[in-house]
Amino acid sequence: MRAIVLMFDSLNRRLLPPYGDTTAHAPNFGRLAEKTATFDRCYAGSMPCMPARREMHTGRYNFLHRSWSPIEPFDDSVPELLRNAGIYTHLVTDHQHYWEDGGATYHTRFSSHEFFRGQEGDLWKGIVEGVDRTRLVDFLYQMKRHDPINRTYLRDERDHPQTRTFDAGLQFIETNAGQDDWMLQLETFDPHEPFFSYAEYHALYPDTGEDFDWPPYDRVTETEERVLQARHRYLALLSMCDRNLGRLLDMMDEKNMWDDTMLIVCTDHGYMLGERGWWGKSVMPWYDETIHTPFFVWDPRARVAGERRSALVQTIDIAPTLLDLFGLRPTPDMQGKPLLETVRNDAPVRTAGLFGNFGGHVCVTDGRYVYMRCCATEDNSPLHEYTLMPTHMRARFSPDELSKAELAQPFSFTKGAPVLRIPGWTIRGPWVFGTLLYDVETDPEQKNPLRDDRIELRMAELLVDLLRASDAPSDQFERLGLPETGPVRDEHLLVERQWAQVVSGQRSVARASDFAQGARVANIPIAKLMADEATRRILIAELPRLADKPLPAPLAAKTLVQAATAWAELDLEKLEALERALTEQV
């Protein structure tokens, strides 16, 4: 047997033809659905990118104990388990996070690996001219600066990291098509932002010519025209992904691989393109567009093609499914299940699935209802990291962080190893949104949160069962206001108590198009407004927080309309009043 795992990044299920979309030019995804079992209820688990990949390696949730992290010494890594059993494993990727501090132990679990540079402001080519030397430690500045530099080296589609990744993956298949017992993970960063593709793909959709292809992780403040432009650039990149998917399907046809080669096509998570007024992921609750993912499986043992599957499956099921294909049993620490019988006859593997990100909402779904549990108090505490690999995404834990570390008792899955317990933090916690409950069967757009104690109690019980099965730390039960032992009772419910937050969290924000062309609140950065003493006094009178301390550079560069995405008090009425005051001052 052989296995190919084709992984995309930020692939939005709702924009694929097999899931009902009619706008995307993606015929090969339709072709893929004809050759595989298409899953209608697949949910990601630990979010975002590297936590999702850790699930693919280990077959268990990790976001309750850890934020973005490497593979831990106690983790069961499927590529490594297969390698140790004599199965050759190979990784081909352009996902730059593998080569950062928080992802550096993943690729070395494979027998061999190839990496291609240039995605998402990858710190690739060294150009010193024009650099702001005071911001060399500002990774957002570095990424935004490097992206246009990288694009100058990617003017031809043949040079694009996605193309080169597929070229290398197909070369591996061509070279090894006559061999048995191997697994290839062919992984492209696309269609993750920035949505960089080429004129041929732009021409498939309405296009204004503006290179607005890297929206912020934030609420939408742009005009509807700009929102559509970004959406169409995403679709253009999706069409490029579709073309390369077709190349893989062509090779599997050409090499007659369907009789003995599993194909799994998946993604880590989705992406929001203006839905409910949001861009991106992570900064909002894990709405359907971001967590309900596309999933396609061809299993040569079951030979099911062109059929739908409704069983609730998750990313944690990929690892045990791969082990099962090669005759190996899942390890005792794996929470996922092999999917052979699910592919064959839609056999269920779970009644509920868990998902979320470290320090955010902890969520559960039974396939119909989605329950997003908020922290019980505004301080979102207690919250701790449990690790033996103290690195963040792009940095090691600081000595100050490590000075607060304690040695904690082993968890059930750490194989007897104690772990460091270090105070954790999040950029944005879940408090402002409150606890959310949705019926995605009757409300698939999740526009109408429910207030139903009976349903909340049942979903909270499912959530607690999964927390306990995951050996969640006591911190999490306390942070969420849930019982670590004993039954869930009415006093543990939060939706009604947090309803004001729920309503506030659903709010829309002002857009630049709500104001006249040239309006100061929509066009002039806050830093420039604050540099003038008269306008500074006006702003501080309405926004006292501006007088407290210097604004971080990214926020200072925003307009007041853009800042309103984080400052709830800056509603449309207040922005209009500020605009009048600023205009009168001039």
Coordinates of N, CA, C and O in Angstrom, one line a residue, residues 41 312 350-354 362-373 435-442 450-468 482-483 486-495:
R41 N -19.5 16.3 7.1 CA -19.4 16.8 8.5 C -17.9 16.5 9.0 O -17.7 15.8 9.9
L312 N -19.6 12.3 11.5 CA -18.8 13.4 12.1 C -17.4 12.9 12.2 O -17.1 12.0 13.0
R350 N -17.9 9.0 16.3 CA -18.0 9.8 17.5 C -19.4 10.4 17.5 O -20.0 10.6 16.4
T351 N -19.8 10.8 18.7 CA -21.1 11.6 18.8 C -20.9 13.1 18.9 O -21.8 13.8 18.6
A352 N -19.7 13.5 19.2 CA -19.4 14.9 19.3 C -17.9 15.1 19.0 O -17.1 14.3 19.3
G353 N -17.6 16.3 18.5 CA -16.2 16.7 18.3 C -15.8 18.0 18.9 O -16.7 18.9 19.1
L354 N -14.6 18.1 19.3 CA -14.0 19.3 20.0 C -13.2 20.2 19.1 O -12.5 19.7 18.2
V362 N -13.7 27.3 23.8 CA -13.6 25.8 23.7 C -15.0 25.3 23.2 O -16.0 25.6 23.8
C363 N -15.0 24.7 22.0 CA -16.2 24.4 21.3 C -16.5 22.9 21.1 O -15.5 22.1 21.1
V364 N -17.7 22.6 21.0 CA -18.1 21.2 20.7 C -19.3 21.3 19.7 O -20.1 22.2 19.7
T365 N -19.3 20.3 18.8 CA -20.4 20.1 17.9 C -20.8 18.6 17.9 O -20.0 17.7 18.0
D366 N -22.1 18.4 17.7 CA -22.6 17.1 17.5 C -23.0 16.9 16.0 O -23.6 15.9 15.6
G367 N -22.6 17.8 15.2 CA -23.0 17.8 13.8 C -24.1 18.7 13.4 O -24.3 19.0 12.3
R368 N -24.9 19.0 14.4 CA -26.1 19.9 14.2 C -25.9 21.2 15.0 O -25.9 22.3 14.5
Y369 N -25.7 21.0 16.3 CA -25.5 22.2 17.1 C -24.0 22.5 17.4 O -23.2 21.5 17.4
V370 N -23.7 23.7 17.4 CA -22.3 24.1 17.8 C -22.4 25.0 19.0 O -23.1 26.0 19.1
Y371 N -21.6 24.6 20.0 CA -21.6 25.3 21.3 C -20.2 25.8 21.5 O -19.2 25.1 21.5
M372 N -20.0 27.2 21.6 CA -18.8 27.8 21.8 C -18.7 28.4 23.2 O -19.3 29.4 23.5
R373 N -18.0 27.7 24.1 CA -17.9 28.1 25.5 C -16.9 29.1 25.8 O -15.7 29.0 25.5
T435 N -20.6 33.4 25.3 CA -20.8 32.0 25.0 C -21.9 31.9 23.9 O -23.0 32.4 24.1
L436 N -21.6 31.1 22.9 CA -22.4 31.1 21.7 C -23.0 29.7 21.5 O -22.3 28.7 21.6
L437 N -24.2 29.6 21.0 CA -24.9 28.4 20.7 C -25.6 28.5 19.4 O -26.4 29.5 19.2
Y438 N -25.4 27.6 18.4 CA -26.0 27.7 17.1 C -26.6 26.4 16.7 O -26.0 25.3 17.0
D439 N -27.6 26.5 15.9 CA -28.2 25.3 15.2 C -27.8 25.5 13.7 O -28.4 26.3 13.0
V440 N -26.7 24.8 13.3 CA -26.2 25.0 11.9 C -27.1 24.3 10.9 O -26.8 24.5 9.7
E441 N -28.0 23.5 11.3 CA -29.0 22.9 10.4 C -30.0 23.9 9.9 O -30.3 24.0 8.7
T442 N -30.6 24.6 10.8 CA -31.6 25.6 10.5 C -31.0 27.0 10.3 O -31.6 27.9 9.7
L450 N -28.6 31.1 19.7 CA -29.7 30.6 20.5 C -29.6 30.9 22.0 O -28.5 31.0 22.5
R451 N -30.8 31.0 22.6 CA -30.9 31.1 24.1 C -31.8 30.0 24.5 O -33.0 30.1 24.6
D452 N -31.2 28.8 24.8 CA -32.0 27.6 25.1 C -31.2 26.8 26.1 O -30.3 26.1 25.8
D453 N -31.7 26.9 27.4 CA -31.0 26.2 28.5 C -30.9 24.7 28.3 O -29.9 24.1 28.6
R454 N -32.0 24.1 27.7 CA -32.0 22.7 27.5 C -30.9 22.2 26.6 O -30.2 21.3 26.8
I455 N -30.9 22.9 25.4 CA -29.8 22.5 24.4 C -28.4 22.8 25.0 O -27.5 22.1 24.8
E456 N -28.3 24.0 25.6 CA -27.0 24.3 26.2 C -26.5 23.3 27.2 O -25.3 22.9 27.2
L457 N -27.4 22.8 28.0 CA -27.0 21.8 29.0 C -26.5 20.6 28.4 O -25.5 20.0 28.8
R458 N -27.2 20.1 27.4 CA -26.8 18.9 26.7 C -25.4 19.1 26.0 O -24.6 18.2 26.1
M459 N -25.2 20.2 25.4 CA -24.0 20.5 24.7 C -22.8 20.7 25.7 O -21.7 20.3 25.5
A460 N -23.1 21.3 26.8 CA -22.1 21.5 27.9 C -21.7 20.1 28.4 O -20.5 19.9 28.8
E461 N -22.7 19.2 28.5 CA -22.3 17.8 29.0 C -21.4 17.1 28.0 O -20.4 16.5 28.4
L462 N -21.7 17.3 26.7 CA -20.8 16.7 25.7 C -19.4 17.3 25.8 O -18.4 16.6 25.7
L463 N -19.4 18.6 26.0 CA -18.1 19.3 26.1 C -17.3 18.8 27.3 O -16.1 18.5 27.2
V464 N -17.9 18.7 28.4 CA -17.2 18.2 29.6 C -16.7 16.8 29.4 O -15.6 16.5 29.8
D465 N -17.5 16.0 28.8 CA -17.1 14.6 28.5 C -15.8 14.6 27.7 O -14.9 13.8 28.0
L466 N -15.7 15.5 26.7 CA -14.5 15.5 25.9 C -13.3 16.2 26.6 O -12.2 15.8 26.4
L467 N -13.6 17.1 27.4 CA -12.5 17.7 28.2 C -11.9 16.7 29.1 O -10.7 16.5 29.3
R468 N -12.7 15.9 29.8 CA -12.2 14.8 30.7 C -11.5 13.8 29.9 O -10.5 13.3 30.3
L482 N -16.6 25.2 34.4 CA -17.2 23.9 34.2 C -16.7 23.0 35.3 O -15.6 23.1 35.8
P483 N -17.5 21.9 35.7 CA -17.0 21.0 36.8 C -16.0 20.0 36.3 O -16.2 19.4 35.3
G486 N -18.1 15.3 38.6 CA -19.6 15.5 38.9 C -20.3 16.0 37.7 O -19.8 16.3 36.6
P487 N -21.7 16.1 37.8 CA -22.5 16.5 36.7 C -22.5 18.0 36.4 O -22.1 18.8 37.2
V488 N -22.8 18.3 35.1 CA -23.0 19.7 34.7 C -24.5 20.1 35.1 O -25.4 19.3 34.8
R489 N -24.6 21.2 35.8 CA -25.9 21.6 36.3 C -26.3 23.0 35.7 O -25.5 23.6 35.0
D490 N -27.5 23.4 35.9 CA -28.0 24.6 35.4 C -27.1 25.8 35.8 O -26.9 26.8 35.0
E491 N -26.5 25.8 37.0 CA -25.7 26.9 37.4 C -24.4 27.1 36.6 O -23.7 28.1 36.7
H492 N -24.1 26.0 35.8 CA -22.9 26.1 35.0 C -23.1 26.8 33.6 O -22.2 27.0 32.9
L493 N -24.4 27.0 33.3 CA -24.7 27.5 32.0 C -24.3 29.0 31.9 O -24.4 29.8 32.9
L494 N -23.9 29.4 30.7 CA -23.4 30.8 30.5 C -24.2 31.6 29.5 O -24.0 32.9 29.5
V495 N -24.9 31.1 28.6 CA -25.4 31.8 27.5 C -26.3 33.0 28.0 O -26.1 34.2 27.6

